[in-house]
CSV table of C-alpha atoms in Angstrom, one decimal:
chain,number,residue,atom,x,y,z
T,1,MET,CA,112.8,16.8,53.8
T,2,GLU,CA,113.2,20.5,54.5
T,3,ASN,CA,110.2,22.8,54.0
T,4,ALA,CA,110.4,26.0,52.0
T,5,ARG,CA,110.8,29.2,54.0
T,6,LEU,CA,110.3,32.8,53.2
T,7,GLY,CA,113.6,34.2,52.0
T,8,ALA,CA,112.8,37.7,50.8
T,9,ILE,CA,110.0,40.2,50.1
T,10,ALA,CA,110.5,42.4,47.0
T,11,LEU,CA,109.0,45.8,46.4
T,12,ASP,CA,109.0,47.3,42.9
T,13,CYS,CA,109.8,51.0,42.8
T,14,HIS,CA,111.3,53.7,40.7
T,15,ASP,CA,114.2,54.5,43.0
T,16,PRO,CA,115.4,51.5,45.0
T,17,ILE,CA,118.1,53.3,46.9
T,18,ALA,CA,115.7,56.0,48.3
T,19,LEU,CA,113.0,53.5,49.2
T,20,ALA,CA,115.5,51.1,50.8
T,21,ASN,CA,117.0,53.9,52.8
T,22,PHE,CA,113.5,54.7,54.1
T,23,TYR,CA,112.8,51.1,55.2
T,24,LYS,CA,116.4,50.7,56.5
T,25,ASP,CA,115.7,53.6,59.0
T,26,VAL,CA,112.1,52.5,59.8
T,27,LEU,CA,113.1,48.9,60.5
T,28,ASP,CA,116.7,49.3,61.6
T,29,LEU,CA,118.0,46.9,59.0
T,30,SER,CA,121.4,46.6,57.4
T,31,VAL,CA,122.3,46.8,53.7
T,32,ALA,CA,123.4,43.5,52.3
T,33,LEU,CA,123.7,44.6,48.6
T,34,SER,CA,123.3,47.9,46.8
T,35,THR,CA,123.3,48.8,43.1
T,36,ASP,CA,121.4,51.3,41.1
T,37,GLU,CA,118.9,48.6,40.2
T,38,LEU,CA,118.6,46.6,43.4
T,39,VAL,CA,119.0,47.1,47.1
T,40,VAL,CA,118.8,44.2,49.6
T,41,LEU,CA,118.2,44.9,53.3
T,42,LYS,CA,119.0,42.1,55.7
T,43,GLY,CA,116.8,41.4,58.8
T,44,ALA,CA,117.0,38.7,61.3
T,45,GLU,CA,115.2,36.1,59.2
T,46,VAL,CA,114.3,37.6,55.9
T,47,PHE,CA,115.6,39.9,53.2
T,48,LEU,CA,113.6,42.9,52.1
T,49,THR,CA,114.6,43.9,48.5
T,50,PHE,CA,113.8,46.9,46.4
T,51,GLU,CA,114.0,46.5,42.6
T,52,ARG,CA,113.9,49.1,39.9
T,53,VAL,CA,111.0,49.0,37.5
T,54,ALA,CA,111.0,51.6,34.8
T,55,ASP,CA,107.8,53.6,34.8
T,56,HIS,CA,106.6,51.9,38.0
T,57,PRO,CA,103.1,53.3,38.8
T,58,ALA,CA,102.5,54.1,42.4
T,59,PRO,CA,99.4,52.4,43.9
T,60,THR,CA,96.3,54.6,44.2
T,61,TRP,CA,94.9,52.9,47.3
T,62,PRO,CA,92.2,52.6,48.5
T,63,GLU,CA,90.6,53.3,45.1
T,64,GLY,CA,91.8,54.1,41.6
T,65,ALA,CA,93.3,52.7,38.5
T,66,VAL,CA,96.4,51.1,40.2
T,67,PRO,CA,95.7,48.7,43.0
T,68,LYS,CA,98.2,48.0,45.8
T,69,GLN,CA,100.4,45.1,44.7
T,70,LEU,CA,101.4,44.2,48.3
T,71,HIS,CA,101.5,45.8,51.7
T,72,LEU,CA,103.5,45.3,54.8
T,73,ASP,CA,102.1,45.1,58.3
T,74,LEU,CA,104.7,46.3,60.9
T,75,ALA,CA,104.3,45.3,64.5
T,76,VAL,CA,104.7,48.2,67.0
T,77,THR,CA,104.0,48.8,70.7
T,78,ASP,CA,102.9,52.4,70.5
T,79,LEU,CA,100.9,53.5,67.5
T,80,ASP,CA,101.2,57.3,68.1
T,81,ALA,CA,104.9,57.3,68.7
T,82,GLU,CA,105.8,55.0,65.8
T,83,GLU,CA,103.4,56.9,63.4
T,84,ALA,CA,105.2,60.2,64.3
T,85,ARG,CA,108.7,58.6,63.9
T,86,ILE,CA,107.9,57.0,60.6
T,87,VAL,CA,106.2,60.1,59.2
T,88,ALA,CA,109.3,62.1,60.2
T,89,LEU,CA,111.3,59.6,58.1
T,90,GLY,CA,109.3,60.4,55.0
T,91,ALA,CA,106.0,58.5,55.1
T,92,THR,CA,102.6,60.1,54.8
T,93,LYS,CA,99.4,59.2,56.7
T,94,ALA,CA,96.7,57.8,54.4
T,95,GLU,CA,93.4,59.7,54.4
T,96,THR,CA,91.5,56.4,54.8
T,97,GLN,CA,92.1,54.8,58.3
T,98,PRO,CA,89.7,51.7,58.6
T,99,ARG,CA,90.7,50.9,62.3
T,100,PRO,CA,93.0,53.6,63.6
T,101,ASP,CA,92.7,52.4,67.2
T,102,GLN,CA,94.4,49.1,66.2
T,103,TRP,CA,96.4,49.9,63.1
T,104,ARG,CA,97.4,52.9,61.0
T,105,VAL,CA,97.8,53.0,57.3
T,106,LEU,CA,100.8,55.0,56.1
T,107,ILE,CA,102.2,55.5,52.6
T,108,ASP,CA,105.9,55.0,51.9
T,109,PRO,CA,107.9,57.5,49.7
T,110,ALA,CA,107.3,55.4,46.6
T,111,GLY,CA,103.5,55.3,47.2
T,112,HIS,CA,103.1,51.9,48.7
T,113,PRO,CA,100.6,51.7,51.5
T,114,PHE,CA,101.7,49.8,54.6
T,115,CYS,CA,100.3,49.4,58.1
T,116,ILE,CA,101.7,49.7,61.6
T,117,THR,CA,99.7,47.7,64.2
T,118,THR,CA,99.7,46.6,67.8
T,119,MET,CA,97.7,43.5,66.8
T,120,MET,CA,100.7,41.2,66.4
């Protein structure tokens, strides 16, 4: 019997093409499928998909009316260098940084918080 395996991670957003282009550059992935409603990026073992949701509310992390629905932890070797590179690609640095010596919280162009970390 074969076990289930993670096949894809989907992020809801207002503009799938723009958000997919951001993560394509951050993670150096390739585009497997692209429409106005759905973009699929292919990595080594998993797909990362971006799906249009009309009136998608951006999360208001760490507090507020709209909680984060999901967040990604991205493994890096140099926090400062990767933070600078990813911010230059369009992310913003979150005001709240619980453990900035071990990971940094960034916000993608659609408002999703994600982390970069040396802990993995």
